[in-house]
């Protein structure tokens, strides 16, 4: 259990109405036994599960009582426990408004509008903690090793961070002793409707990358493939309004060698950063043709015969059908960024509040939604590795240079960050010893050394 580490474990929060703990008639008394009038991480988790149970049984009165207690704990500018609780409370209110709207008198409409970032602001955002940079660093190093000896490289980039990974790779190609290869990067015209949001189009991002590559004397081409022309123009700004009609099935139908302009003389790289989770993992039937979108995507890219496939994501299983299971796992995982930000940013820091707001966006989707609307369907590194092997891929190890580069990156951040190696050559970012993000590299069976 990780609750003992959350939010400076010795901190507890006093309730304004501790009599709730002592009233034998209160349905909360059993849930709060042992909390003794104050709430630590374990008691908050217990409350969240109690509220989830009430909602699953359509008990609006009990749900309101639990939310009242949680509301006394929650604060967007408090300690990590209080801040994390704020976002869980918002998610539960949102879910409650759907399940038993007439019984609820909480205001669940106070959604924080998320700002579209500039490219410069996004660069600062991904540098706050190594949550994204860890994957960039490990992936780029694996890609550089895989493309050695090739004069032409094509990267299919499936990610949510608007190509922030690639300036570092371009830099690394530029300083190679041999002439740098020509580099093509292709991205889909739209992305999952999740933060971070950017205030410029894909094309503008590509233009900036092109200018940087030209400055570094790396031959470069940037392409945007429009997988569904009827949905919206590829030049649309990638904001929170973009693409709640993002159709993954349409994307898969357009992932063809012709559409992607794949060429035999190029080394093909598939880059998946925090992406696979948004492809549904639900199978449609029992036949191969009825496989999940996630498996269908892997089958498709394997058919392209890439020289490497890199997959990076958060190391937690948030795909359970049970709401209680998702709450437990989510609460015991997403305390990590809240705790990490506490080590170096003030409680009222706008940077911190915005970063946590984006995590709150994820929490709301995990807790408040079901069915096709619940797009946050993260699987752990162990689960992903098994899926890759089932799809016909073999893992490839990260070299010692990669390990050194990742360690150097982590030295720039708080001492709580670490790295470890796990099965299937997986690298895992840790915070206080707990898994945070995994990075893996794969090749189609038969291509490994």
Short mmCIF file of C-alpha atoms in Angstrom, two decimals:
data_model
loop_
_atom_site.label_atom_id
_atom_site.label_comp_id
_atom_site.label_asym_id
_atom_site.label_seq_id
_atom_site.Cartn_x
_atom_site.Cartn_y
_atom_site.Cartn_z
CA UNK A 1 0.00 0.00 0.00
CA UNK A 2 1.44 3.35 -0.98
CA UNK A 3 -0.71 5.62 1.18
CA UNK A 4 1.98 5.94 3.81
CA UNK A 5 4.09 7.99 1.39
CA UNK A 6 1.43 10.31 0.09
CA UNK A 7 1.65 13.99 0.86
CA UNK A 8 4.25 13.83 3.63
CA UNK A 9 2.86 10.84 5.45
CA UNK A 10 2.81 12.40 8.90
CA UNK A 11 0.31 15.04 7.83
CA UNK A 12 -3.33 14.54 8.78
CA UNK A 13 -6.28 16.85 8.20
CA UNK A 14 -8.76 17.81 10.93
CA UNK A 15 -12.46 17.74 10.11
CA UNK A 16 -14.78 20.62 10.86
CA UNK A 17 -17.44 18.17 12.11
CA UNK A 18 -15.68 15.24 13.81
CA UNK A 19 -18.99 14.06 15.32
CA UNK A 20 -19.55 12.20 12.06
CA UNK A 21 -17.02 9.67 13.31
CA UNK A 22 -18.81 9.04 16.57
CA UNK A 23 -22.46 8.86 15.51
CA UNK A 24 -23.34 5.14 15.48
CA UNK A 25 -26.36 5.92 13.26
CA UNK A 26 -24.19 7.56 10.63
CA UNK A 27 -23.46 5.32 7.66
CA UNK A 28 -20.09 7.03 7.56
CA UNK A 29 -19.04 5.83 11.02
CA UNK A 30 -18.07 2.37 9.80
CA UNK A 31 -16.12 3.74 6.86
CA UNK A 32 -14.20 6.11 9.12
CA UNK A 33 -13.48 3.79 12.01
CA UNK A 34 -9.92 4.26 13.16
CA UNK A 35 -9.50 7.70 11.63
CA UNK A 36 -9.99 9.37 15.03
CA UNK A 37 -11.31 12.68 13.77
CA UNK A 38 -8.62 13.33 11.18
CA UNK A 39 -7.92 12.09 7.70
CA UNK A 40 -4.67 10.73 6.32
CA UNK A 41 -4.21 9.23 2.86
CA UNK A 42 -5.56 5.82 3.88
CA UNK A 43 -8.74 7.33 5.34
CA UNK A 44 -9.28 9.52 2.27
CA UNK A 45 -9.00 6.45 0.07
CA UNK A 46 -11.53 4.69 2.29
CA UNK A 47 -13.94 7.61 1.89
CA UNK A 48 -13.53 7.63 -1.88
CA UNK A 49 -14.37 3.94 -2.04
CA UNK A 50 -17.37 4.46 0.25
CA UNK A 51 -18.63 7.19 -2.07
CA UNK A 52 -18.08 4.98 -5.11
CA UNK A 53 -20.09 2.19 -3.48
CA UNK A 54 -22.92 4.63 -2.72
CA UNK A 55 -23.00 5.81 -6.32
CA UNK A 56 -22.95 2.26 -7.66
CA UNK A 57 -26.02 1.55 -5.48
CA UNK A 58 -27.73 4.83 -6.50
CA UNK A 59 -27.62 6.05 -2.88
CA UNK A 60 -27.50 9.80 -3.44
CA UNK A 61 -27.95 10.64 0.24
CA UNK A 62 -24.94 8.62 1.39
CA UNK A 63 -22.88 9.90 -1.55
CA UNK A 64 -23.66 13.47 -0.48
CA UNK A 65 -22.61 12.76 3.09
CA UNK A 66 -19.27 11.34 1.99
CA UNK A 67 -18.72 14.21 -0.43
CA UNK A 68 -19.40 16.68 2.38
CA UNK A 69 -16.55 15.13 4.39
CA UNK A 70 -14.27 15.07 1.34
CA UNK A 71 -15.14 18.71 0.65
CA UNK A 72 -13.81 19.58 4.11
CA UNK A 73 -10.53 17.92 3.21
CA UNK A 74 -10.10 19.08 -0.38
CA UNK A 75 -8.06 22.13 -1.31
CA UNK A 76 -6.46 23.01 -4.65
CA UNK A 77 -3.71 24.88 -2.77
CA UNK A 78 -3.24 22.50 0.16
CA UNK A 79 -0.80 19.64 0.69
CA UNK A 80 -0.60 16.81 -1.86
CA UNK A 81 -3.36 14.78 -0.16
CA UNK A 82 -5.74 17.75 -0.18
CA UNK A 83 -4.96 18.65 -3.77
CA UNK A 84 -5.40 15.09 -5.01
CA UNK A 85 -8.65 14.81 -3.07
CA UNK A 86 -9.96 17.96 -4.79
CA UNK A 87 -9.73 16.31 -8.19
CA UNK A 88 -11.24 13.03 -7.03
CA UNK A 89 -14.10 14.97 -5.46
CA UNK A 90 -14.74 16.82 -8.72
CA UNK A 91 -14.75 13.52 -10.60
CA UNK A 92 -17.17 11.94 -8.14
CA UNK A 93 -19.49 14.96 -8.29
CA UNK A 94 -19.45 14.73 -12.07
CA UNK A 95 -20.29 11.03 -11.92
CA UNK A 96 -22.99 11.62 -9.29
CA UNK A 97 -24.67 14.25 -11.45
CA UNK A 98 -25.16 11.54 -14.09
CA UNK A 99 -26.15 8.71 -11.73
CA UNK A 100 -28.57 10.45 -9.35
CA UNK A 101 -28.92 14.09 -10.44
CA UNK A 102 -32.06 14.87 -8.44
CA UNK A 103 -30.43 13.83 -5.18
CA UNK A 104 -27.35 16.00 -5.60
CA UNK A 105 -27.04 19.59 -4.46
CA UNK A 106 -23.29 19.93 -4.94
CA UNK A 107 -22.19 22.28 -7.68
CA UNK A 108 -20.34 20.07 -10.12
CA UNK A 109 -20.19 22.69 -12.83
CA UNK A 110 -17.01 24.44 -11.71
CA UNK A 111 -14.84 22.89 -14.39
CA UNK A 112 -11.51 24.64 -14.78
CA UNK A 113 -11.03 25.75 -18.36
CA UNK A 114 -7.66 24.59 -19.60
CA UNK A 115 -5.51 27.11 -21.35
CA UNK A 116 -3.88 26.48 -24.71
CA UNK A 117 -0.11 26.73 -24.25
CA UNK A 118 2.46 28.34 -26.45
CA UNK A 119 5.32 26.14 -27.67
CA UNK A 120 7.66 27.80 -25.17
CA UNK A 121 5.24 27.19 -22.31
CA UNK A 122 4.88 23.56 -23.37
CA UNK A 123 8.66 23.13 -23.25
CA UNK A 124 8.66 24.39 -19.65
CA UNK A 125 5.68 22.13 -18.87
CA UNK A 126 7.40 18.91 -19.97
CA UNK A 127 10.55 19.91 -18.04
CA UNK A 128 8.83 20.38 -14.65
CA UNK A 129 9.27 16.74 -13.67
CA UNK A 130 10.82 13.93 -15.75
CA UNK A 131 7.41 12.36 -16.44
CA UNK A 132 7.74 13.03 -20.19
CA UNK A 133 11.49 13.64 -20.59
CA UNK A 134 12.30 10.18 -19.25
CA UNK A 135 10.45 8.59 -22.16
CA UNK A 136 11.88 11.07 -24.67
CA UNK A 137 15.43 10.37 -23.51
CA UNK A 138 15.16 6.57 -23.46
CA UNK A 139 13.27 6.42 -26.75
CA UNK A 140 15.58 8.77 -28.64
CA UNK A 141 18.62 6.82 -27.53
CA UNK A 142 17.04 3.54 -28.67
CA UNK A 143 16.04 5.12 -31.99
CA UNK A 144 19.56 6.45 -32.61
CA UNK A 145 21.00 2.97 -32.09
CA UNK A 146 18.38 1.34 -34.34
CA UNK A 147 18.95 3.69 -37.29
CA UNK A 148 22.75 3.46 -37.33
CA UNK A 149 23.97 3.00 -40.89
CA UNK A 150 20.79 4.28 -42.55
CA UNK A 151 20.87 7.35 -44.77
CA UNK A 152 17.11 7.89 -44.63
CA UNK A 153 14.82 7.67 -41.60
CA UNK A 154 11.04 7.95 -41.33
CA UNK A 155 9.37 8.30 -37.91
CA UNK A 156 5.63 7.74 -37.47
CA UNK A 157 4.94 9.73 -34.33
CA UNK A 158 1.91 8.87 -32.18
CA UNK A 159 2.11 11.03 -29.08
CA UNK A 160 0.26 13.69 -27.09
CA UNK A 161 3.11 16.15 -26.51
CA UNK A 162 3.15 17.92 -29.89
CA UNK A 163 6.58 16.73 -31.11
CA UNK A 164 8.47 18.04 -28.07
CA UNK A 165 10.59 14.89 -28.28
CA UNK A 166 12.27 15.66 -31.59
CA UNK A 167 14.56 18.70 -31.15
CA UNK A 168 16.83 16.57 -28.96
CA UNK A 169 16.93 13.81 -31.57
CA UNK A 170 17.72 16.32 -34.32
CA UNK A 171 20.54 17.68 -32.17
CA UNK A 172 21.94 14.19 -31.67
CA UNK A 173 21.83 13.46 -35.41
CA UNK A 174 23.58 16.75 -36.15
CA UNK A 175 26.62 15.94 -34.00
CA UNK A 176 27.21 12.47 -35.39
CA UNK A 177 30.66 12.05 -36.97
CA UNK A 178 29.13 10.74 -40.19
CA UNK A 179 26.75 12.80 -42.31
CA UNK A 180 23.30 12.94 -40.62
CA UNK A 181 20.56 10.95 -42.35
CA UNK A 182 17.60 12.67 -43.93
CA UNK A 183 14.74 12.63 -41.43
CA UNK A 184 11.01 12.47 -42.12
CA UNK A 185 8.45 12.74 -39.32
CA UNK A 186 4.79 11.95 -39.97
CA UNK A 187 2.02 12.69 -37.47
CA UNK A 188 -1.76 12.18 -37.59
CA UNK A 189 -3.83 15.29 -38.18
CA UNK A 190 -5.55 15.02 -34.83
CA UNK A 191 -4.91 13.59 -31.43
CA UNK A 192 -6.86 12.36 -28.40
CA UNK A 193 -8.70 15.29 -26.71
CA UNK A 194 -6.41 15.34 -23.67
CA UNK A 195 -3.95 17.86 -22.18
CA UNK A 196 -1.53 19.40 -22.84
CA UNK A 197 -3.22 21.64 -25.41
CA UNK A 198 -1.29 23.85 -27.80
CA UNK A 199 -2.24 27.18 -29.36
CA UNK A 200 -0.73 26.40 -32.78
CA UNK A 201 -1.50 23.84 -35.48
CA UNK A 202 0.39 20.67 -36.38
CA UNK A 203 1.70 22.43 -39.46
CA UNK A 204 3.12 25.27 -37.38
CA UNK A 205 4.86 22.79 -35.11
CA UNK A 206 6.31 21.11 -38.20
CA UNK A 207 7.52 24.43 -39.58
CA UNK A 208 9.37 25.19 -36.36
CA UNK A 209 10.97 21.75 -36.40
CA UNK A 210 11.96 22.27 -40.03
CA UNK A 211 13.63 25.58 -39.21
CA UNK A 212 15.50 24.01 -36.31
CA UNK A 213 16.64 21.06 -38.45
CA UNK A 214 17.82 23.47 -41.15
CA UNK A 215 19.80 25.39 -38.53
CA UNK A 216 21.39 22.09 -37.42
CA UNK A 217 22.06 20.99 -41.04
CA UNK A 218 19.84 17.91 -40.80
CA UNK A 219 17.79 17.21 -43.97
CA UNK A 220 14.19 17.25 -42.75
CA UNK A 221 10.61 16.77 -43.90
CA UNK A 222 7.44 17.01 -41.82
CA UNK A 223 4.13 15.49 -42.90
CA UNK A 224 0.63 15.51 -41.45
CA UNK A 225 -1.65 12.76 -42.69
CA UNK A 226 -5.36 13.53 -42.48
CA UNK A 227 -7.00 10.28 -41.48
CA UNK A 228 -10.55 11.62 -41.68
CA UNK A 229 -11.03 14.66 -43.92
CA UNK A 230 -14.70 14.91 -42.91
CA UNK A 231 -13.92 15.46 -39.24
CA UNK A 232 -11.95 18.69 -39.25
CA UNK A 233 -9.06 20.35 -41.02
CA UNK A 234 -5.56 19.30 -40.07
CA UNK A 235 -4.61 22.93 -39.68
CA UNK A 236 -7.02 23.36 -36.78
CA UNK A 237 -5.42 24.41 -33.53
CA UNK A 238 -5.07 21.42 -31.22
CA UNK A 239 -7.15 22.77 -28.36
CA UNK A 240 -9.54 21.22 -25.88
CA UNK A 241 -12.37 21.82 -28.32
CA UNK A 242 -10.59 19.73 -30.94
CA UNK A 243 -11.84 16.35 -31.72
CA UNK A 244 -14.15 14.82 -29.32
CA UNK A 245 -15.04 13.02 -32.61
CA UNK A 246 -11.56 11.58 -32.85
CA UNK A 247 -12.30 8.25 -34.56
CA UNK A 248 -9.59 5.66 -33.94
CA UNK A 249 -11.18 3.16 -36.30
CA UNK A 250 -10.89 5.72 -39.09
CA UNK A 251 -7.25 6.26 -38.16
CA UNK A 252 -6.54 2.54 -38.42
CA UNK A 253 -8.26 2.32 -41.80
CA UNK A 254 -5.96 5.06 -43.09
CA UNK A 255 -2.74 3.54 -41.74
CA UNK A 256 -1.58 2.15 -45.08
CA UNK A 257 1.80 2.30 -46.83
CA UNK A 258 0.27 4.51 -49.51
CA UNK A 259 -1.35 6.99 -47.13
CA UNK A 260 1.84 7.21 -45.07
CA UNK A 261 4.11 7.31 -48.14
CA UNK A 262 6.32 4.52 -46.80
CA UNK A 263 9.50 3.97 -48.82
CA UNK A 264 11.67 0.88 -49.08
CA UNK A 265 14.93 2.80 -48.72
CA UNK A 266 14.00 4.32 -45.35
CA UNK A 267 14.45 2.99 -41.82
CA UNK A 268 10.95 3.09 -40.34
CA UNK A 269 10.47 4.00 -36.66
CA UNK A 270 7.14 3.76 -34.81
CA UNK A 271 7.03 6.06 -31.79
CA UNK A 272 4.18 5.70 -29.26
CA UNK A 273 4.33 8.06 -26.30
CA UNK A 274 1.30 7.93 -23.97
CA UNK A 275 -0.79 6.88 -26.96
CA UNK A 276 -1.79 3.21 -26.90
CA UNK A 277 -3.99 3.75 -23.83
CA UNK A 278 -6.41 5.76 -25.99
CA UNK A 279 -6.99 2.84 -28.34
CA UNK A 280 -9.81 0.70 -26.97
CA UNK A 281 -8.69 -2.56 -25.38
CA UNK A 282 -12.14 -4.11 -25.63
CA UNK A 283 -12.47 -7.01 -28.05
CA UNK A 284 -15.52 -6.97 -30.32
CA UNK A 285 -15.79 -10.75 -30.60
CA UNK A 286 -13.86 -14.00 -30.60
CA UNK A 287 -12.32 -13.94 -34.07
CA UNK A 288 -9.08 -12.32 -35.19
CA UNK A 289 -11.11 -9.78 -37.15
CA UNK A 290 -12.86 -8.79 -33.92
CA UNK A 291 -9.69 -7.93 -32.01
CA UNK A 292 -9.44 -4.71 -30.00
CA UNK A 293 -8.35 -1.48 -31.66
CA UNK A 294 -5.17 -1.63 -29.60
CA UNK A 295 -4.23 -5.06 -30.95
CA UNK A 296 -5.31 -4.08 -34.47
CA UNK A 297 -2.99 -1.04 -34.35
CA UNK A 298 -0.03 -3.21 -33.29
CA UNK A 299 -0.82 -5.74 -36.01
CA UNK A 300 -0.94 -2.94 -38.58
CA UNK A 301 2.39 -1.34 -37.63
CA UNK A 302 4.07 -4.76 -37.42
CA UNK A 303 3.07 -5.24 -41.06
CA UNK A 304 5.12 -2.15 -41.96
CA UNK A 305 8.26 -4.04 -40.87
CA UNK A 306 9.69 -1.20 -38.72
CA UNK A 307 13.29 -1.31 -37.55
CA UNK A 308 12.08 -0.35 -34.06
CA UNK A 309 8.86 0.36 -32.16
CA UNK A 310 9.18 2.38 -28.95
CA UNK A 311 6.31 2.40 -26.47
CA UNK A 312 6.28 4.68 -23.42
CA UNK A 313 3.44 5.14 -20.95
CA UNK A 314 2.54 5.46 -17.30
CA UNK A 315 3.06 2.23 -15.37
CA UNK A 316 -0.35 1.51 -13.88
CA UNK A 317 -3.45 -0.52 -14.72
CA UNK A 318 -6.42 1.85 -14.91
CA UNK A 319 -8.56 -0.21 -17.26
CA UNK A 320 -10.60 -2.21 -14.72
CA UNK A 321 -14.37 -2.28 -15.29
CA UNK A 322 -14.95 -1.84 -11.54
CA UNK A 323 -15.15 1.79 -10.37
CA UNK A 324 -13.79 0.86 -6.92
CA UNK A 325 -10.77 -0.86 -8.47
CA UNK A 326 -10.05 2.15 -10.65
CA UNK A 327 -10.32 4.52 -7.69
CA UNK A 328 -7.91 2.46 -5.59
CA UNK A 329 -5.34 2.12 -8.36
CA UNK A 330 -5.69 5.71 -9.53
CA UNK A 331 -5.37 7.14 -6.00
CA UNK A 332 -2.32 4.98 -5.27
CA UNK A 333 -0.67 5.99 -8.54
CA UNK A 334 -1.46 9.63 -9.24
CA UNK A 335 -0.24 10.77 -5.82
CA UNK A 336 3.23 10.53 -7.40
CA UNK A 337 3.18 13.73 -9.52
CA UNK A 338 1.35 15.61 -6.74
CA UNK A 339 4.01 14.56 -4.24
CA UNK A 340 6.86 15.30 -6.66
CA UNK A 341 5.61 18.82 -7.44
CA UNK A 342 5.42 19.53 -3.69
CA UNK A 343 9.21 19.23 -3.46
CA UNK A 344 10.01 22.34 -5.49
CA UNK A 345 6.93 24.45 -6.30
CA UNK A 346 4.99 26.73 -3.97
CA UNK A 347 1.44 25.73 -3.09
CA UNK A 348 -0.05 28.65 -5.04
CA UNK A 349 2.27 28.27 -8.05
CA UNK A 350 0.30 28.70 -11.28
CA UNK A 351 2.59 26.19 -12.98
CA UNK A 352 1.79 23.63 -10.32
CA UNK A 353 -1.95 24.29 -10.37
CA UNK A 354 -2.09 23.99 -14.18
CA UNK A 355 -0.04 20.78 -14.21
CA UNK A 356 -2.27 19.26 -11.54
CA UNK A 357 -5.34 20.42 -13.43
CA UNK A 358 -4.24 18.30 -16.36
CA UNK A 359 -3.91 15.31 -14.04
CA UNK A 360 -7.39 16.17 -12.79
CA UNK A 361 -8.66 15.96 -16.37
CA UNK A 362 -7.38 12.37 -16.44
CA UNK A 363 -8.91 11.54 -13.04
CA UNK A 364 -12.29 12.84 -14.16
CA UNK A 365 -12.28 10.62 -17.24
CA UNK A 366 -11.21 7.54 -15.25
CA UNK A 367 -13.80 8.03 -12.50
CA UNK A 368 -16.70 9.92 -14.03
CA UNK A 369 -17.17 8.17 -17.38
CA UNK A 370 -17.95 4.69 -18.65
CA UNK A 371 -18.20 3.02 -22.04
CA UNK A 372 -16.70 4.72 -25.09
CA UNK A 373 -16.44 8.05 -23.23
CA UNK A 374 -13.89 6.58 -20.81
CA UNK A 375 -10.86 6.94 -23.04
CA UNK A 376 -8.20 6.73 -20.30
CA UNK A 377 -7.58 2.98 -20.40
CA UNK A 378 -4.01 2.71 -19.25
CA UNK A 379 -2.35 -0.68 -18.85
CA UNK A 380 0.79 -1.44 -16.87
CA UNK A 381 4.18 -2.10 -18.39
CA UNK A 382 3.85 -5.82 -17.65
CA UNK A 383 0.49 -5.94 -19.44
CA UNK A 384 1.84 -3.96 -22.39
CA UNK A 385 4.85 -6.27 -22.70
CA UNK A 386 2.59 -9.30 -22.88
CA UNK A 387 0.41 -7.58 -25.49
CA UNK A 388 3.48 -6.78 -27.61
CA UNK A 389 4.71 -10.38 -27.44
CA UNK A 390 1.26 -11.66 -28.35
CA UNK A 391 1.32 -9.32 -31.35
CA UNK A 392 4.58 -10.82 -32.61
CA UNK A 393 7.18 -8.42 -31.25
CA UNK A 394 10.40 -9.10 -29.34
CA UNK A 395 11.86 -6.69 -26.82
CA UNK A 396 15.28 -5.18 -27.40
CA UNK A 397 17.56 -3.98 -24.59
CA UNK A 398 18.54 -0.39 -23.97
CA UNK A 399 22.31 0.05 -24.24
CA UNK A 400 24.52 1.35 -21.43
CA UNK A 401 24.75 4.75 -23.14
CA UNK A 402 20.98 5.05 -22.81
CA UNK A 403 21.14 4.12 -19.12
CA UNK A 404 23.79 6.79 -18.59
CA UNK A 405 21.79 9.45 -20.40
CA UNK A 406 18.66 8.72 -18.39
CA UNK A 407 20.61 8.84 -15.13
CA UNK A 408 22.09 12.19 -16.12
CA UNK A 409 18.59 13.50 -16.84
CA UNK A 410 17.31 12.37 -13.45
CA UNK A 411 20.21 14.10 -11.69
CA UNK A 412 18.71 17.39 -12.86
CA UNK A 413 15.57 16.70 -10.81
CA UNK A 414 14.64 16.00 -7.19
CA UNK A 415 16.45 13.16 -5.43
CA UNK A 416 13.24 11.09 -5.17
CA UNK A 417 13.42 10.17 -8.86
CA UNK A 418 15.15 6.96 -9.83
CA UNK A 419 15.28 4.31 -12.52
CA UNK A 420 15.25 0.54 -12.56
CA UNK A 421 15.28 -2.26 -15.10
CA UNK A 422 12.53 -4.85 -15.25
CA UNK A 423 11.69 -7.88 -17.40
CA UNK A 424 11.59 -7.60 -21.18
CA UNK A 425 14.41 -5.02 -21.04
CA UNK A 426 11.98 -2.44 -19.67
CA UNK A 427 13.26 0.80 -18.14
CA UNK A 428 11.05 2.21 -15.39
CA UNK A 429 11.04 5.71 -13.93
CA UNK A 430 10.41 5.62 -10.18
CA UNK A 431 9.46 8.14 -7.50
CA UNK A 432 10.50 7.12 -3.96
CA UNK A 433 10.81 3.57 -5.27
CA UNK A 434 7.36 3.37 -6.86
CA UNK A 435 6.90 2.77 -10.60
CA UNK A 436 5.82 5.85 -12.54
CA UNK A 437 6.57 5.56 -16.27
CA UNK A 438 7.89 2.67 -18.36
CA UNK A 439 9.89 2.78 -21.57
CA UNK A 440 10.21 -0.19 -23.92
CA UNK A 441 11.68 -0.94 -27.34
CA UNK A 442 10.49 -3.67 -29.71
CA UNK A 443 11.14 -5.21 -33.12
CA UNK A 444 9.02 -7.66 -35.13
CA UNK A 445 9.92 -11.27 -34.35
CA UNK A 446 12.89 -12.38 -36.42
CA UNK A 447 14.50 -8.93 -36.69
CA UNK A 448 16.22 -8.89 -33.31
CA UNK A 449 19.99 -9.33 -33.22
#
